[in-house]
XYZ file of C-alpha atoms in Angstrom:
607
model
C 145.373 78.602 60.269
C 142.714 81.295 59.044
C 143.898 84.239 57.312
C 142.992 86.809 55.475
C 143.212 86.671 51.736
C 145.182 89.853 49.891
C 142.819 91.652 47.680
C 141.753 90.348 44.043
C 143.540 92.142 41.284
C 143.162 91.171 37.783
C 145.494 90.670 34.741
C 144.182 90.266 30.965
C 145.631 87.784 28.332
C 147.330 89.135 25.649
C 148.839 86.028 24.144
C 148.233 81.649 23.606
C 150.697 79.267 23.332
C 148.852 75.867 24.144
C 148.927 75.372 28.229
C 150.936 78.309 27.883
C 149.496 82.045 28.395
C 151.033 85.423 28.151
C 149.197 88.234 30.355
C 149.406 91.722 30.938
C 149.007 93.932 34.070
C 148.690 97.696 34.850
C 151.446 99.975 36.323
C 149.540 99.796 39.693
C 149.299 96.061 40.083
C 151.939 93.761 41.749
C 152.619 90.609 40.575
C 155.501 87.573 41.422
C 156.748 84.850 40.054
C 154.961 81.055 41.288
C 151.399 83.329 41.898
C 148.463 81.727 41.575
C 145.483 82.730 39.390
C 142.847 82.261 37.551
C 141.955 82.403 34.238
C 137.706 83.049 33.295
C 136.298 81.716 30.581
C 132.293 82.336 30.772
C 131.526 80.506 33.897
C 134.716 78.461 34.366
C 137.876 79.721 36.389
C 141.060 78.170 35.082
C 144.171 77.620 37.333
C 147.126 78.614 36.832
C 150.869 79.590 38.056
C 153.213 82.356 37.119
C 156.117 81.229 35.754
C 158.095 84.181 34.958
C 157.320 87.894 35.077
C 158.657 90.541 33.183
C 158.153 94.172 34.046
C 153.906 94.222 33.364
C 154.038 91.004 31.563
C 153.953 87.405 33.051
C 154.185 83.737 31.804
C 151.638 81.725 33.639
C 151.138 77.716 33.115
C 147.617 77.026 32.798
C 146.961 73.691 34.860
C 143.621 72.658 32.577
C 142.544 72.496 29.335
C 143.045 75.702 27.139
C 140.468 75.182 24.614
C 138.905 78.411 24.228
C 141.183 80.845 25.878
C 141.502 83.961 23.713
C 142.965 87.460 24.008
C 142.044 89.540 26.010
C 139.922 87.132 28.749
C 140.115 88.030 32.273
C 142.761 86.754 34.793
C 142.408 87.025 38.048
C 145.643 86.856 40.258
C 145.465 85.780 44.240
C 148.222 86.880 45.598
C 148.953 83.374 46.804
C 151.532 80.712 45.859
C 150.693 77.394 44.848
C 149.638 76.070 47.934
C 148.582 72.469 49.708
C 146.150 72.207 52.554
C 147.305 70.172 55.552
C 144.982 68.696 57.930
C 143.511 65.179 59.048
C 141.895 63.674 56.508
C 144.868 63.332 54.253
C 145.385 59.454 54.588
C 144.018 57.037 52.323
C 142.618 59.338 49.646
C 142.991 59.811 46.119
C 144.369 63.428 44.789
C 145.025 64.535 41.888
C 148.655 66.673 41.124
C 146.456 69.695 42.917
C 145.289 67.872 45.800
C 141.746 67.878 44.408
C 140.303 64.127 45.960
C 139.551 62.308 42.432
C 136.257 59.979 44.605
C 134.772 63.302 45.537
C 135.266 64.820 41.864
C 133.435 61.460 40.380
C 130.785 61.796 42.791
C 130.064 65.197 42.085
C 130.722 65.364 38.296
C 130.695 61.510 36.729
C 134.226 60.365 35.749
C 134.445 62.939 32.970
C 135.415 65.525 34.886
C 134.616 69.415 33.275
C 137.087 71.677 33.581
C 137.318 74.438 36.118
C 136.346 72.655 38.753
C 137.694 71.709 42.427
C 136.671 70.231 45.715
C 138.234 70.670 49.284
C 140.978 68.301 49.650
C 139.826 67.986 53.238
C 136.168 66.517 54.199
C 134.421 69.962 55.108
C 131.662 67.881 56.895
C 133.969 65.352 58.899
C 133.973 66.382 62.358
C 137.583 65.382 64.476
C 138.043 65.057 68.412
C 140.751 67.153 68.832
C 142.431 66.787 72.725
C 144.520 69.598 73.532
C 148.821 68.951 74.911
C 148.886 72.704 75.981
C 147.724 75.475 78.559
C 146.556 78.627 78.157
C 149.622 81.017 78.499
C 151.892 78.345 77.091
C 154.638 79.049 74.524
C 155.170 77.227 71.276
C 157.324 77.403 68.900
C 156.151 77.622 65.368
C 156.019 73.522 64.097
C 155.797 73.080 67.846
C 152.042 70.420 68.439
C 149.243 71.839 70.701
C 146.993 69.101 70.329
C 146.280 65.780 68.951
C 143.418 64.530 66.468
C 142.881 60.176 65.997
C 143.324 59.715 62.273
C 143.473 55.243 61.810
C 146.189 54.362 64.017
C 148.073 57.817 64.155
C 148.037 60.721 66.291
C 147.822 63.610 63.812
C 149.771 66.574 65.219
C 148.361 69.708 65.143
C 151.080 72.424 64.999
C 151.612 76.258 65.056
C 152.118 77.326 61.608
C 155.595 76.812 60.204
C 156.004 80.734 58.387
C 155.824 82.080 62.245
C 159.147 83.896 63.446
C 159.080 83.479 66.654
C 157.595 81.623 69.896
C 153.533 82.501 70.283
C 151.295 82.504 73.121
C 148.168 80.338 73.733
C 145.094 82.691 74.708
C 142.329 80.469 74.342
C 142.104 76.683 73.289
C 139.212 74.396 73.175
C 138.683 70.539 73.369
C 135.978 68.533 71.432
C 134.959 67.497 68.230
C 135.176 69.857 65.166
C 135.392 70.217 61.525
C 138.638 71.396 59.768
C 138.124 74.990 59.095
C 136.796 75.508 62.876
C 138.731 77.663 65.126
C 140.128 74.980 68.069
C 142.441 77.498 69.432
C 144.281 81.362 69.095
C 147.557 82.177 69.809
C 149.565 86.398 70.434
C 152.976 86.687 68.077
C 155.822 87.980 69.374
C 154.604 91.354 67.997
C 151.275 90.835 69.976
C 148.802 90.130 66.795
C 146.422 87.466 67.849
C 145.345 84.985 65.268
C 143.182 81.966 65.288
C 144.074 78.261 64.754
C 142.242 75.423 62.887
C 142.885 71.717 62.688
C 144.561 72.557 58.888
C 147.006 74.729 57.383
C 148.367 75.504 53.899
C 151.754 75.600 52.556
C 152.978 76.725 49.245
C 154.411 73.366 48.052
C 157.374 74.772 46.157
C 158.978 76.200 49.199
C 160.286 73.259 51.830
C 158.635 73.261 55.102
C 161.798 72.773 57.776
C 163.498 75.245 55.693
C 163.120 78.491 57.949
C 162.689 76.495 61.305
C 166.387 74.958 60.928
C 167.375 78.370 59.906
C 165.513 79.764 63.582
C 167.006 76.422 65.301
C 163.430 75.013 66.055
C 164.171 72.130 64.343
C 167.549 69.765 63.311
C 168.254 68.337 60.328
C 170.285 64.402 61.435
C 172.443 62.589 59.496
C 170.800 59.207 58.563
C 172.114 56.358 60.505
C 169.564 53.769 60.348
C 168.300 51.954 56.865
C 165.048 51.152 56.150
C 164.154 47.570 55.799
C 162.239 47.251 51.996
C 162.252 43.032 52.555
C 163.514 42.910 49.055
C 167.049 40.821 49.704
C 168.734 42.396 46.865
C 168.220 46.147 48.160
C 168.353 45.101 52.086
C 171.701 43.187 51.477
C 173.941 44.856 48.931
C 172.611 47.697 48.020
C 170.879 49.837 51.408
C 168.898 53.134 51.221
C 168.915 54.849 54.653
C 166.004 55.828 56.433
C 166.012 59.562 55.404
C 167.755 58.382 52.150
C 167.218 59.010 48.796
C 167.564 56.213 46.027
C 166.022 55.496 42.516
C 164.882 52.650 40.213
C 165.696 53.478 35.862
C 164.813 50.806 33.930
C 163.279 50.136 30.291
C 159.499 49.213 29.457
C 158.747 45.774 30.718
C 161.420 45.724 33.547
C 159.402 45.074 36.697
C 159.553 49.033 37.941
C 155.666 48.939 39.121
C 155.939 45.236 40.980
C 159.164 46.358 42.808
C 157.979 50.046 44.010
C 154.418 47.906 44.656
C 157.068 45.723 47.255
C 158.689 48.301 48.655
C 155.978 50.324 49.292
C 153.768 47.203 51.296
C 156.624 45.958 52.952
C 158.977 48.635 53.981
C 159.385 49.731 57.429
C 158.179 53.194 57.174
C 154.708 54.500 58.846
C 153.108 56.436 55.803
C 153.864 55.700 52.005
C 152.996 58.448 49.256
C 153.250 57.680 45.882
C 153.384 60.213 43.054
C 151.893 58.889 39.778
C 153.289 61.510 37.835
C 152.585 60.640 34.358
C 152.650 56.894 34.152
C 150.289 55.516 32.017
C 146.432 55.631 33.511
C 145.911 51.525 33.221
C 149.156 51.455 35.433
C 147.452 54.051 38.012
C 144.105 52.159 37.859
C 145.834 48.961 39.188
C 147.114 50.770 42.363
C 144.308 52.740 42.960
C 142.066 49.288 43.084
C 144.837 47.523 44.767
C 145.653 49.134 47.347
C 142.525 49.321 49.420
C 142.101 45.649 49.225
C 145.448 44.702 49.943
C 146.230 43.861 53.527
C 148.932 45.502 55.365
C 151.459 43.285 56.821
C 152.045 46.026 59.643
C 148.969 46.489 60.888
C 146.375 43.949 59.727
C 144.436 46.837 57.830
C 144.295 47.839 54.321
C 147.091 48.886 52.857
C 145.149 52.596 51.878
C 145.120 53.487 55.447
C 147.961 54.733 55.453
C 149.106 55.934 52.316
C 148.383 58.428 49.736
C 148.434 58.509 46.104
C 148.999 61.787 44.043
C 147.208 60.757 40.643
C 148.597 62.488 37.765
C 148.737 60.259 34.369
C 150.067 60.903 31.283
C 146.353 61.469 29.923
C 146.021 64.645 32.413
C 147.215 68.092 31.871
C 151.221 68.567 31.393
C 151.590 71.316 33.736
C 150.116 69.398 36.421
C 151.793 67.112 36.016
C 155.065 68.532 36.945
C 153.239 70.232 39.904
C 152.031 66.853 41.497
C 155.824 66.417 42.904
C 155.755 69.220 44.353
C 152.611 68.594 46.037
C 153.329 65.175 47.206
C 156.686 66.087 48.531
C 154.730 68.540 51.045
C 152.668 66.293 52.337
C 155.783 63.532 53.247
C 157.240 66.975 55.014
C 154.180 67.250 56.730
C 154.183 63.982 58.382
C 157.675 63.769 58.696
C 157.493 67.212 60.859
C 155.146 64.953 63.603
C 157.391 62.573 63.770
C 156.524 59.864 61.346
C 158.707 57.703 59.013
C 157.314 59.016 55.103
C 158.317 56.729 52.306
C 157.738 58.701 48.753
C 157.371 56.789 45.790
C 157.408 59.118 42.761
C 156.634 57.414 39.402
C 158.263 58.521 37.259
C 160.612 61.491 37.337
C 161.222 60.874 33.377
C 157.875 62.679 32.566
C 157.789 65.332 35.559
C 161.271 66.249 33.298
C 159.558 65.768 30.263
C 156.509 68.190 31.559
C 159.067 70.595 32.536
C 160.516 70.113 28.796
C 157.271 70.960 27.059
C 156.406 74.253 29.112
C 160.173 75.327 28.570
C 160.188 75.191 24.819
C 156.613 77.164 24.714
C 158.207 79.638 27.437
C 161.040 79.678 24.621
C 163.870 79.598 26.643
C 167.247 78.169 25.665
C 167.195 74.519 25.970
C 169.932 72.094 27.246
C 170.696 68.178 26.286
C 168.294 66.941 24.137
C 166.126 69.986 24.595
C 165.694 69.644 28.267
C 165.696 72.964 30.230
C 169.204 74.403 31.259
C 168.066 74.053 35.041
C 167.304 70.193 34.798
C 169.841 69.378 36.886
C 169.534 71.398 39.789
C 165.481 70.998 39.722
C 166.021 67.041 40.351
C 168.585 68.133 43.285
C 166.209 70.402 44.560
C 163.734 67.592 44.685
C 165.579 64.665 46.230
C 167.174 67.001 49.111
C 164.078 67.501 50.660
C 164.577 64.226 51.914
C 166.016 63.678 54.909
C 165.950 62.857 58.968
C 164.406 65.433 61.200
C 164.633 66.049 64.679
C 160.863 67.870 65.298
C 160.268 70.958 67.661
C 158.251 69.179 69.911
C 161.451 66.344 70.415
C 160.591 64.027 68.024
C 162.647 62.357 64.988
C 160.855 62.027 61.516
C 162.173 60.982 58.523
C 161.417 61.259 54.560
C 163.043 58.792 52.462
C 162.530 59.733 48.567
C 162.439 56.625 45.859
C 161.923 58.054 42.758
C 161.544 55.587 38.856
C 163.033 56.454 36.007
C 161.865 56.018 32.388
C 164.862 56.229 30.046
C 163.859 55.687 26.777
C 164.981 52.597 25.211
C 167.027 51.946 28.837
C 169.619 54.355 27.881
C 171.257 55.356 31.622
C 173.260 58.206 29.659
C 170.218 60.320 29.039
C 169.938 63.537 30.649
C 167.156 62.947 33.928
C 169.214 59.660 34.319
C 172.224 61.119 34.820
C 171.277 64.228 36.774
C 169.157 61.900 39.254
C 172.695 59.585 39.119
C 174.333 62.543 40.386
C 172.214 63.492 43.567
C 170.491 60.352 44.977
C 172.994 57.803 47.125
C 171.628 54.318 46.010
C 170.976 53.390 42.064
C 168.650 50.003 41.449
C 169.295 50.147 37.585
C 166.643 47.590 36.145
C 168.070 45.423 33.606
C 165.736 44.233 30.193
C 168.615 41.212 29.834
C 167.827 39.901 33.234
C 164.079 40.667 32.570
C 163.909 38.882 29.722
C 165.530 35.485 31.676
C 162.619 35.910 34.226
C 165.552 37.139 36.926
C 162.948 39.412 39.141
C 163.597 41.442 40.754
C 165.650 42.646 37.620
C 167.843 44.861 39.342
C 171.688 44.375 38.055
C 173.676 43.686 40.655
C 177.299 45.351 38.182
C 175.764 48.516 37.619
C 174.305 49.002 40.585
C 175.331 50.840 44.075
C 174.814 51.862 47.243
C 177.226 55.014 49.030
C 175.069 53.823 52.459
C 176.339 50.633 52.784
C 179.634 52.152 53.726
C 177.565 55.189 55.969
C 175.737 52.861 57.807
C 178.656 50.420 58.515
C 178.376 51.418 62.308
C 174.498 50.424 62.035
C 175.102 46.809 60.237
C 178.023 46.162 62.827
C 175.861 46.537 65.911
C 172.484 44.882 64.785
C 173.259 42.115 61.968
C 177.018 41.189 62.213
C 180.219 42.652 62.706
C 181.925 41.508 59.898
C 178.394 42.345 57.577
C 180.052 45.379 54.875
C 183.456 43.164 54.330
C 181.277 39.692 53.747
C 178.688 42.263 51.636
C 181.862 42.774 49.288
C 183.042 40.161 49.052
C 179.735 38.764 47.374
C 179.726 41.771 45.502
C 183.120 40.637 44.024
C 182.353 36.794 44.347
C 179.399 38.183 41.242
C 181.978 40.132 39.058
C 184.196 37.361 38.743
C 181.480 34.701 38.106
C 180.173 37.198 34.952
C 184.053 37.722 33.669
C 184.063 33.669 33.667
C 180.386 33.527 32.133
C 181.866 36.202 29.237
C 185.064 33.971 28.829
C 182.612 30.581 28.149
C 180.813 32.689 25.398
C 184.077 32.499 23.504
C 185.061 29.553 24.785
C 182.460 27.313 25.698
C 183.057 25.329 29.210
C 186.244 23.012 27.423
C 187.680 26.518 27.391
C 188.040 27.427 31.079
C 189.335 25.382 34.382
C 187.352 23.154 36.814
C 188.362 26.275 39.846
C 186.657 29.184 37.492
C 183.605 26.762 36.785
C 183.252 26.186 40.085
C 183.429 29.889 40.916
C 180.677 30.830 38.174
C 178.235 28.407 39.412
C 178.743 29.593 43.235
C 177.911 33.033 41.452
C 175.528 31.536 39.538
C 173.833 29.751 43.134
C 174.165 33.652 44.844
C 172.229 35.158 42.023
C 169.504 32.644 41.555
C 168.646 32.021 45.381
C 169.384 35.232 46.933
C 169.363 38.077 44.617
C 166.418 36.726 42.752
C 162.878 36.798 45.011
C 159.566 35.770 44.177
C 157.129 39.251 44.601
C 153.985 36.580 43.809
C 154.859 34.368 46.882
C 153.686 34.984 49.969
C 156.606 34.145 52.165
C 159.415 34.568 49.790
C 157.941 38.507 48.528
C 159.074 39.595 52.256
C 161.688 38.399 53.695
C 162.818 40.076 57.332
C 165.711 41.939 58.410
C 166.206 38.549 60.851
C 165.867 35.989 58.477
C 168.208 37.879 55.134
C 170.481 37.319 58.237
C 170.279 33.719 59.001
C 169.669 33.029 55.418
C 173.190 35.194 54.412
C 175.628 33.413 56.846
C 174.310 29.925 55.677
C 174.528 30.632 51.893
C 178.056 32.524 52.563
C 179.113 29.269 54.301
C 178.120 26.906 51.388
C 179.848 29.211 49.104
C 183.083 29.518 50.896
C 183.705 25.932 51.053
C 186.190 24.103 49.289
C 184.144 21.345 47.493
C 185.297 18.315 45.403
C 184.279 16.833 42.222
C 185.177 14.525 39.976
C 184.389 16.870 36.911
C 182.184 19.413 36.057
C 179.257 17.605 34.932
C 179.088 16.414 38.938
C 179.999 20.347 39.373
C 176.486 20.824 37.540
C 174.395 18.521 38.847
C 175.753 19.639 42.735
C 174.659 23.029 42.529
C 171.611 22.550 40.514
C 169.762 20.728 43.149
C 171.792 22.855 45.670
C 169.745 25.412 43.763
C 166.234 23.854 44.246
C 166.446 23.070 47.894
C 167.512 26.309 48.730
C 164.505 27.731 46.958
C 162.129 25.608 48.437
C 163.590 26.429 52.078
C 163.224 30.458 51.097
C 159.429 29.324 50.416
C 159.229 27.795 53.600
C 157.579 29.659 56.560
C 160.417 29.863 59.265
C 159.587 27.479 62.032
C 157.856 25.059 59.891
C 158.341 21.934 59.427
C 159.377 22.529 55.681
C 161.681 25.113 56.877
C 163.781 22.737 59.095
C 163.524 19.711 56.458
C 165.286 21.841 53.409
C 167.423 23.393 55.947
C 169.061 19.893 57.111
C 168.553 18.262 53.262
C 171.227 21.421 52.328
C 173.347 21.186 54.796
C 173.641 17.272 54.086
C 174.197 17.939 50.538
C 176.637 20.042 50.579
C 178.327 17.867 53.028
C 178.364 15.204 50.826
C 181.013 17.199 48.776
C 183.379 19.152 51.220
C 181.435 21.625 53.078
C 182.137 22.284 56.697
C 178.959 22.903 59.141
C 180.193 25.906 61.290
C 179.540 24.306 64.257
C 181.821 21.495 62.988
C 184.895 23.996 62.189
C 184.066 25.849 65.556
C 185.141 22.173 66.938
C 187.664 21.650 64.680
């Protein structure tokens, strides 16, 4: 939507503090917190944010390099808030935390980028065919889609801006191909101002889209009743994150926390993925950016680029963006989600967006909480992760945005402050373990600290698509794994001598659990994804060899039994289904564990 920009007023500096700048405006000149300006040095314009304003001073967070910056430069403020532009043209590019497209940048400056500059974050030259879905003299509601534009193998929604009131009036709308910033249609307010409409929007990225149309009723916030499939056993099985969900991954250096986001965001059955680099080191960032566009998608037979975008902010690129490249990325997963898409947001990691909001804290001065993080840590990561959520659209349709975000603790300590505040909003915790890292048990999520409130929510869900008795047999495993580690801690005293042939028996069957179903090869091509169908088939089978009452004549035969139990069943979860492999390791397991007790289930159905 075009509109007209408030007047430029201007500010001057009267103070430094690293990223950190203290300016000074006139009696006469407005000025609000989260405004956007910019700072001049020479040639070079320098933006930043207000942060906090008091009486004709302000705190603003300068989103650059400071070098330079003195007293008494020139600010000028725009009136406007930190804002995103939203338009086609969005999938499979590069930004950085302000949306600036990092391939344009290099192609315009070299990869040492100078500071103070930008570029569009929509192709100004890229013409669109944009096919109208209303009349003239039709209402919409604001959010509500007027026309479509092709973008890969979406239809990118083009909707009445999300700040109007009320219901507006087409006057005049146009077919055709057209750039961007070109006027496709115009619309009459309720108050009978007529404004034009372009393929793009903006939206300040601190404030959440759906906010004011649930408030109007033009849109419904759901209650999530569906999960999303990630193909990851571990996470599908015992420990769910709803489509809509939120969820996140802590876990020490060396853990596996880029691999497993890498799986969940190729295989995951969500339309668009966005991931937030936001501060991870650059050689990490470099390996998905190259990755990605080479990788094939198993949805669609594309690249994996095509539909996702990556918000680049490492940890060798200004602080304060850094802590705005969230923000930023979180608007464009409310975009998408508002036409009706399934957005999966990856953010990576929320330890140094916390640790960016530390920094500019401590220069602002202000009184610091647990280890010196900002009072309001804990209700910034809430504000974040409820963003999330399932959507039911103006125009009819359901969207969701499910929110995964990593955690860094340092040294793997869970009872550090961003740990614990993220513990206390999101609904599933993968805590990464360095102990089953360092035994090669990927992925190295620990199944005894970790949890899942969905698997409960989505009972209903489980009942009627996978089985009806799916969240008691769940548990059960769940408890079949507690008892096998109590026995495992016992032998550590003990040794083997020290416990009974029933509780060896019971560690190995949680020993068999762990190694064939929790554990999954993210190199393999057939084990790294495993389908919502097959975690089923696989599931009842390996609950049925586990249930059964087998006999041995000591533990050493004990061993040896569930050992090469152990190495059929990982060659079957190799296996393509319907191979010839497949059936051959099925039927050498089941005649194994025949051998020694187990009942098929067709036999006890005859039985």
């Amino acid at each position: 939507m075009s509109a007209e920009k408030p007047p430029s007023r201007t500010a001057k500096i009267i103070g430094v503090k690293e990223s950190l700048v203290l300016i000074q405006v006139d009696e006469n000149t407005p000025i609000m917190k989260n405004e956007l300006g910019y700072i001049c040095v020479g040639d070079e314009r320098l933006k930043a944010e207000v942060l906090r304003v008091r009486r004709r001073t302000a705190d603003m967070q300068v989103f650059e390099d400071t070098r330079g910056v003195k007293v008494g430069d020139k600010v000028e403020l725009t009136g406007e808030m930190l804002s995103a532009v939203l338009g086609p043209g969005l999938l499979g590019q590069v930004f950085d935390g302000l949306l600036n497209p990092l391939h344009a940048l290099a192609d315009n400056y070299g990869f040492f980028l100078p500071r103070g500059v930008s570029v569009p974050a929509l192709d100004q030259k890229k013409t669109w065919h944009f096919e109208p879905v209303v009349a003239v003299d039709a209402k919409v509601s604001p959010g509500g889609v007027i026309g479509t534009v092709p973008e890969g193998e979406f239809k990118h929604k083009i909707m009445v801006p999300f700040n109007e009131p009320e219901p507006v009036e087409i006057t005049w709308i146009r077919s055709g191909e057209m750039g961007v910033d070109e006027v496709a249609a115009r619309y009459k307010t309720s108050k009978g101002i007529e404004r034009d409409m372009t393929l793009s929007q903006r939206w300040a990225v601190r404030k959440p889209i759906p906010e004011a149309l649930i408030r109007r009723r033009f849109a419904e916030r759901l209650y999530p009743t569906e999960p999303i499939t990630t193909a990851t056993r571990i996470i599908d099985t015992f420990f769910p994150i709803a489509q809509g969900g939120t969820g996140c991954i802590p876990g020490p250096f060396g853990a596996g926390k880029t691999v497993l986001q890498s799986c969940i965001a190729r295989y995951s059955t969500v339309d668009i993925v966005i991931i937030v680099a936001c501060g991870e080191r650059a050689g990490e960032v470099v390996e998905t950016i190259t990755e990605y566009p080479e990788a094939k998608d198993p949805r669609t037979g594309g690249t994996l680029m095509d539909r996702t975008i990556i918000i680049c902010n490492t940890s060798s690129m200004p602080v304060a963006a850094r802590e705005a490249s969230i923000y930023t990325g979180i608007t464009l997963g409310e975009y998408f989600r508002q036409m009706g898409y399934h957005v999966l947001l990856i953010a990576d990691s929320t330890s140094r967006w916390a640790q960016a909001m530390r920094e500019t804290s401590g220069r602002m001065e202000e009184i610091p909480g647990e280890e010196a993080f900002p009072a309001y840590l804990d209700s910034s990561v809430k504000n974040i992760y409820e963003r999330a959520g399932v959507l039911r659209c103006p125009d009819g349709s359901t969207g969701s945005l499910t929110m995964i975000g990593t955690v860094s603790p340092a040294g793997g300590n869970f009872e550090e402050p961003v740990t614990q505040a993220t513990l206390g909003t999101v609904k599933t915790f993968l805590g990464l373990s360095a102990d089953r890292a360092y035994r090669r048990f990927y992925p190295a999520i620990d199944p005894l600290i970790s949890w899942s409130r969905y698997l409960d929510q989505l009972g209903p869900w489980f009942t009627g698509n996978l089985d009806v008795n799916w969240v008691r047999d769940v548990k059960s495993m769940q408890q079949l794994l507690e008892q096998g580690d109590g026995i495992y801690q016992m032998m550590q005293v003990t040794g083997e001598e020290g416990i009974t042939e029933e509780d060896f028996i019971t560690w190995q069957k949680s020993l068999l659990l762990d190694m064939v179903y929790l554990q999954q090869d993210a190199f393999d091509e057939i084990d790294a994804c495993m389908p919502r169908e097959r975690q089923l088939e696989s599931f009842r089978l390996l609950k049925g060899l586990i249930d059964a009452d087998y006999r041995f004549k000591d533990k050493d035969e004990g061993r040896g039994f569930f050992t090469e139990l152990t190495s059929l069943y990982k060659n079957w979860n190799y296996s393509a289904p319907g191979s010839s492999e497949f059936e051959r390791y099925r039927k050498e397991i089941t005649a194994l564990a025949t051998q020694h007790g187990y009942i098929t289930p067709s036999e006890a159905e005859s039985s």
